[in-house]
Amino acid sequence: MTSPLLRYRAVFVSDFHLGTAAAQTEHIQQFLESVECDYLYLVGDIIDLWVSIKAGKWRQRDTNVIRTILEKSEYGCRVFFTPGNHDALFRKLNGAALGNIRIDHDFTHITASGQRLLIVHGDLFDRSVTSLKPLAWSAAWCYEFLTVFMNWFHSFLHGKAERRGGTQIKAKFKRLIQYFSSFQEHITIDAKNKGYDGVVCGHIHKPKVETHEKGTLYLNAGDWVENCTVIVEHFDGRLELLYWDQLRRELELDSLRLIPLPEPKQVATQK
Ligand SMILES: [Mn+2]
């Protein structure tokens, strides 16, 4: 592991979808190796059990991500995992504490500035999942096939793999989901009614930080299939949405200019 370059009080990530062709596993690995935090929240759909249960979908690189998370927990990082709909099987472990790793339906995080945040994946606020599960499941497999096909198609055309093929179709599908459920409004009002100052969620793959008109914060950690985003809490309690693509570029500059790292290129290079 390379030396961490980024330090935060808390890190919130969701929707890795490990075990699918679309998961940007190399970027996840790079990010995890570059970051150090006191609290790591895994906000659901980390392992895609809908897809990875099929033989051959799970790869060594997916295992490496899990290993890196376990390693962080061994070295003092407190890990909190709220399973999502794609890794709902882990909900059977809700309430469990495994070393420094806790699993539960939701968590309460208190920031350094005293804000109370509800941490939850959010699928229970999405009607396309709660009442139309077969449709959501079929869509997950359509997206998997589409990604595999587009990767093949682009490598055939350009001689190199291209991951972004399904983005437009996925965006249309996500708009359809929003038609069925005003996800953001429902989850934010629920958090407000429960007395929270804000909610950190994932699920809809739309990274966003917004303050509701009633004052409650909505923070969506996005995903690592298309956006590669993370919500961080700085040591003064400030919350921020960060894009790994941008962060990666900045790290390259910093690592070369400021900190003499043992393996700076490994941090900066896209594999
Ligand atoms: Mn989800």
Short mmCIF file of C-alpha atoms and ligand atoms in Angstrom, two decimals:
data_model
loop_
_atom_site.label_atom_id
_atom_site.label_comp_id
_atom_site.label_asym_id
_atom_site.label_seq_id
_atom_site.Cartn_x
_atom_site.Cartn_y
_atom_site.Cartn_z
CA MET A 1 0.00 0.00 0.00
CA THR A 2 1.21 3.51 -0.82
CA SER A 3 1.28 6.20 1.86
CA PRO A 4 -2.08 7.95 2.19
CA LEU A 5 -2.05 11.49 0.78
CA LEU A 6 -5.53 12.54 1.77
CA ARG A 7 -6.69 12.80 5.36
CA TYR A 8 -10.27 13.35 6.46
CA ARG A 9 -12.27 12.86 9.63
CA ALA A 10 -14.90 10.82 7.79
CA VAL A 11 -15.30 9.37 4.32
CA PHE A 12 -18.66 8.33 2.84
CA VAL A 13 -18.70 6.14 -0.27
CA SER A 14 -21.45 4.11 -1.90
CA ASP A 15 -22.35 2.01 -4.90
CA PHE A 16 -19.00 0.38 -5.74
CA HIS A 17 -20.97 -2.49 -7.37
CA LEU A 18 -17.95 -4.78 -7.02
CA GLY A 19 -18.32 -7.90 -9.12
CA THR A 20 -19.83 -6.16 -12.17
CA ALA A 21 -18.09 -5.25 -15.42
CA ALA A 22 -18.96 -1.58 -14.90
CA ALA A 23 -17.36 -1.17 -11.44
CA GLN A 24 -14.33 1.12 -11.71
CA THR A 25 -12.37 -1.12 -9.38
CA GLU A 26 -8.91 0.24 -10.19
CA HIS A 27 -10.06 3.75 -9.28
CA ILE A 28 -11.69 2.51 -6.07
CA GLN A 29 -8.43 0.78 -5.13
CA GLN A 30 -6.36 3.88 -5.90
CA PHE A 31 -8.72 6.07 -3.90
CA LEU A 32 -8.75 3.77 -0.86
CA GLU A 33 -4.97 3.53 -0.89
CA SER A 34 -4.68 7.33 -1.10
CA VAL A 35 -6.98 8.15 1.79
CA GLU A 36 -6.80 7.95 5.57
CA CYS A 37 -9.79 8.62 7.82
CA ASP A 38 -11.12 7.99 11.32
CA TYR A 39 -14.54 6.88 10.06
CA LEU A 40 -15.26 5.08 6.80
CA TYR A 41 -18.93 4.74 5.87
CA LEU A 42 -19.78 2.21 3.15
CA VAL A 43 -23.24 3.41 2.17
CA GLY A 44 -24.54 0.31 0.38
CA ASP A 45 -24.34 -1.56 -2.94
CA ILE A 46 -20.64 -2.14 -2.25
CA ILE A 47 -20.73 -5.76 -3.46
CA ASP A 48 -23.19 -6.39 -6.28
CA LEU A 49 -24.63 -9.74 -5.27
CA TRP A 50 -27.24 -9.54 -8.04
CA VAL A 51 -24.50 -9.88 -10.67
CA SER A 52 -21.37 -11.23 -8.93
CA ILE A 53 -23.19 -14.37 -7.78
CA LYS A 54 -22.71 -15.69 -11.33
CA ALA A 55 -19.46 -17.61 -11.78
CA GLY A 56 -16.60 -15.62 -13.30
CA LYS A 57 -17.94 -12.18 -12.45
CA TRP A 58 -15.94 -11.76 -9.23
CA ARG A 59 -12.27 -11.01 -9.86
CA GLN A 60 -9.08 -10.70 -7.86
CA ARG A 61 -9.26 -6.90 -8.10
CA ASP A 62 -12.65 -7.01 -6.32
CA THR A 63 -11.12 -9.10 -3.54
CA ASN A 64 -8.27 -6.58 -3.29
CA VAL A 65 -10.73 -3.76 -2.54
CA ILE A 66 -12.29 -5.80 0.29
CA ARG A 67 -8.82 -6.60 1.62
CA THR A 68 -7.88 -2.92 1.62
CA ILE A 69 -11.01 -2.05 3.62
CA LEU A 70 -10.29 -4.86 6.12
CA GLU A 71 -6.70 -3.64 6.42
CA LYS A 72 -7.91 -0.09 7.18
CA SER A 73 -10.20 -1.43 9.90
CA GLU A 74 -7.30 -3.35 11.45
CA TYR A 75 -5.23 -0.17 11.62
CA GLY A 76 -7.82 1.76 13.61
CA CYS A 77 -10.25 3.10 11.02
CA ARG A 78 -13.83 2.56 12.20
CA VAL A 79 -15.82 1.08 9.31
CA PHE A 80 -19.62 1.30 9.09
CA PHE A 81 -21.49 -0.64 6.42
CA THR A 82 -25.16 -0.02 5.59
CA PRO A 83 -26.12 -2.69 3.02
CA GLY A 84 -28.07 -1.59 -0.07
CA ASN A 85 -30.49 -3.46 -2.31
CA HIS A 86 -27.69 -5.06 -4.37
CA ASP A 87 -25.97 -6.40 -1.24
CA ALA A 88 -29.14 -6.82 0.83
CA LEU A 89 -28.04 -10.30 1.95
CA PHE A 90 -25.71 -8.56 4.41
CA ARG A 91 -28.80 -7.09 6.09
CA LYS A 92 -29.02 -10.45 7.86
CA LEU A 93 -25.96 -9.20 9.76
CA ASN A 94 -27.57 -5.91 10.80
CA GLY A 95 -26.46 -5.09 14.34
CA ALA A 96 -23.25 -7.11 14.03
CA ALA A 97 -19.83 -5.82 15.09
CA LEU A 98 -16.88 -7.61 13.52
CA GLY A 99 -13.75 -6.07 15.00
CA ASN A 100 -13.75 -2.46 13.88
CA ILE A 101 -16.51 -3.08 11.33
CA ARG A 102 -20.14 -2.49 12.15
CA ILE A 103 -23.08 -3.48 9.96
CA ASP A 104 -26.54 -1.98 10.33
CA HIS A 105 -29.49 -0.64 8.37
CA ASP A 106 -28.50 2.93 9.21
CA PHE A 107 -26.08 4.86 11.39
CA THR A 108 -25.93 8.24 13.07
CA HIS A 109 -22.77 10.23 12.44
CA ILE A 110 -22.02 13.34 14.51
CA THR A 111 -19.69 15.72 12.70
CA ALA A 112 -16.88 17.66 14.40
CA SER A 113 -19.16 20.72 14.30
CA GLY A 114 -22.00 18.81 16.01
CA GLN A 115 -24.30 18.11 13.06
CA ARG A 116 -26.30 14.87 13.32
CA LEU A 117 -26.34 12.96 10.04
CA LEU A 118 -28.42 9.93 9.15
CA ILE A 119 -26.42 7.42 7.07
CA VAL A 120 -28.58 5.10 4.97
CA HIS A 121 -28.38 3.60 1.46
CA GLY A 122 -31.82 4.87 0.45
CA ASP A 123 -33.41 2.10 -1.65
CA LEU A 124 -36.41 2.01 0.69
CA PHE A 125 -37.29 5.48 -0.63
CA ASP A 126 -37.23 4.30 -4.25
CA ARG A 127 -40.52 2.82 -5.42
CA SER A 128 -38.90 1.21 -8.46
CA VAL A 129 -37.02 -1.03 -6.01
CA THR A 130 -39.62 -1.54 -3.29
CA SER A 131 -42.62 -2.30 -5.52
CA LEU A 132 -41.03 -3.17 -8.88
CA LYS A 133 -38.05 -5.28 -7.79
CA PRO A 134 -38.05 -7.66 -10.81
CA LEU A 135 -37.78 -4.62 -13.10
CA ALA A 136 -34.83 -3.23 -11.12
CA TRP A 137 -33.16 -6.68 -11.09
CA SER A 138 -33.62 -7.10 -14.87
CA ALA A 139 -32.26 -3.60 -15.45
CA ALA A 140 -29.12 -4.48 -13.45
CA TRP A 141 -28.47 -7.46 -15.72
CA CYS A 142 -29.26 -5.46 -18.90
CA TYR A 143 -26.68 -2.91 -17.77
CA GLU A 144 -24.13 -5.67 -17.11
CA PHE A 145 -24.61 -7.14 -20.60
CA LEU A 146 -24.53 -3.68 -22.15
CA THR A 147 -21.26 -2.82 -20.39
CA VAL A 148 -19.61 -6.10 -21.44
CA PHE A 149 -20.82 -5.58 -25.01
CA MET A 150 -19.71 -1.93 -25.20
CA ASN A 151 -16.28 -2.80 -23.72
CA TRP A 152 -15.91 -5.46 -26.41
CA PHE A 153 -17.25 -3.18 -29.15
CA HIS A 154 -14.90 -0.30 -28.30
CA SER A 155 -11.88 -2.56 -27.97
CA PHE A 156 -12.81 -3.97 -31.41
CA LEU A 157 -13.10 -0.47 -32.91
CA HIS A 158 -10.31 1.38 -31.12
CA GLY A 159 -8.08 -1.39 -29.85
CA LYS A 160 -8.65 -0.34 -26.26
CA ALA A 161 -11.33 -0.83 -23.66
CA GLU A 162 -13.88 1.93 -23.14
CA ARG A 163 -16.18 1.78 -20.15
CA ARG A 164 -18.62 4.58 -20.75
CA GLY A 165 -20.85 2.94 -23.33
CA GLY A 166 -23.95 2.53 -21.24
CA THR A 167 -23.92 5.92 -19.56
CA GLN A 168 -26.59 7.58 -21.71
CA ILE A 169 -28.95 4.63 -21.50
CA LYS A 170 -28.32 4.37 -17.77
CA ALA A 171 -29.07 8.11 -17.41
CA LYS A 172 -32.42 7.60 -19.16
CA PHE A 173 -33.17 4.68 -16.87
CA LYS A 174 -32.30 6.79 -13.83
CA ARG A 175 -34.66 9.55 -15.05
CA LEU A 176 -37.35 6.89 -15.22
CA ILE A 177 -36.59 5.95 -11.63
CA GLN A 178 -36.97 9.58 -10.60
CA TYR A 179 -40.32 9.68 -12.36
CA PHE A 180 -41.46 6.89 -10.06
CA SER A 181 -40.13 8.42 -6.90
CA SER A 182 -39.01 11.84 -5.81
CA PHE A 183 -36.20 10.16 -3.95
CA GLN A 184 -34.34 13.21 -2.71
CA GLU A 185 -37.41 14.92 -1.26
CA HIS A 186 -38.65 11.79 0.53
CA ILE A 187 -35.34 10.81 2.10
CA THR A 188 -34.53 14.37 3.22
CA ILE A 189 -37.93 14.95 4.82
CA ASP A 190 -37.70 11.55 6.55
CA ALA A 191 -34.32 12.54 8.03
CA LYS A 192 -35.77 15.89 9.14
CA ASN A 193 -38.78 14.20 10.76
CA LYS A 194 -36.40 11.92 12.68
CA GLY A 195 -34.60 14.98 14.05
CA TYR A 196 -31.45 14.82 11.91
CA ASP A 197 -29.61 17.81 10.45
CA GLY A 198 -28.98 15.89 7.25
CA VAL A 199 -28.82 12.59 5.42
CA VAL A 200 -25.96 10.85 3.60
CA CYS A 201 -27.15 8.28 1.08
CA GLY A 202 -26.33 6.68 -2.26
CA HIS A 203 -28.41 4.39 -4.47
CA ILE A 204 -29.44 6.65 -7.38
CA HIS A 205 -25.88 7.24 -8.68
CA LYS A 206 -26.35 11.02 -8.68
CA PRO A 207 -23.74 12.74 -6.50
CA LYS A 208 -25.17 15.85 -4.91
CA VAL A 209 -24.94 18.18 -1.94
CA GLU A 210 -27.96 20.37 -1.38
CA THR A 211 -29.72 22.09 1.48
CA HIS A 212 -33.49 21.50 1.48
CA GLU A 213 -35.70 24.58 1.84
CA LYS A 214 -36.50 23.34 5.36
CA GLY A 215 -32.80 23.45 6.25
CA THR A 216 -31.96 19.74 6.15
CA LEU A 217 -28.84 18.67 4.26
CA TYR A 218 -29.05 16.12 1.43
CA LEU A 219 -25.72 14.49 0.62
CA ASN A 220 -25.56 11.78 -2.02
CA ALA A 221 -22.18 10.03 -2.23
CA GLY A 222 -22.78 9.13 -5.89
CA ASP A 223 -21.18 5.94 -7.17
CA TRP A 224 -18.02 4.29 -8.52
CA VAL A 225 -19.59 3.00 -11.73
CA GLU A 226 -19.90 6.31 -13.57
CA ASN A 227 -19.04 9.27 -11.35
CA CYS A 228 -16.32 8.06 -8.92
CA THR A 229 -17.35 10.44 -6.15
CA VAL A 230 -17.04 10.67 -2.39
CA ILE A 231 -18.47 12.79 0.41
CA VAL A 232 -15.82 13.75 2.94
CA GLU A 233 -15.92 15.41 6.33
CA HIS A 234 -12.91 17.60 7.01
CA PHE A 235 -11.50 17.80 10.54
CA ASP A 236 -13.40 21.05 11.17
CA GLY A 237 -16.71 19.33 10.35
CA ARG A 238 -17.00 20.81 6.85
CA LEU A 239 -18.69 18.44 4.41
CA GLU A 240 -17.68 18.28 0.76
CA LEU A 241 -18.45 16.30 -2.39
CA LEU A 242 -15.27 15.34 -4.24
CA TYR A 243 -14.70 13.87 -7.69
CA TRP A 244 -11.89 11.32 -7.81
CA ASP A 245 -10.97 12.29 -11.35
CA GLN A 246 -10.15 15.82 -10.21
CA LEU A 247 -8.61 14.69 -6.92
CA ARG A 248 -6.34 12.28 -8.78
CA ARG A 249 -4.97 15.09 -10.94
CA GLU A 250 -4.37 17.30 -7.90
CA LEU A 251 -2.61 14.45 -6.11
CA GLU A 252 -0.20 14.03 -8.95
CA LEU A 253 0.80 17.70 -8.62
CA ASP A 254 1.03 17.59 -4.82
CA SER A 255 2.90 14.33 -4.70
CA LEU A 256 5.52 15.57 -7.13
CA ARG A 257 5.77 19.07 -5.68
CA LEU A 258 5.25 18.74 -1.94
CA ILE A 259 5.63 15.25 -0.54
CA PRO A 260 8.45 12.93 -1.61
CA LEU A 261 6.47 9.71 -1.91
CA PRO A 262 8.03 6.30 -2.36
CA GLU A 263 5.81 5.42 -5.33
CA PRO A 264 4.17 8.63 -6.59
CA LYS A 265 3.34 7.24 -10.01
CA GLN A 266 1.22 4.44 -8.59
CA VAL A 267 -1.00 7.04 -6.96
CA ALA A 268 -1.29 9.17 -10.05
CA THR A 269 -1.43 6.77 -12.97
CA GLN A 270 -4.69 5.46 -14.31
CA LYS A 271 -4.31 1.74 -14.88
MN MN B 1 -28.96 0.74 -4.55
#
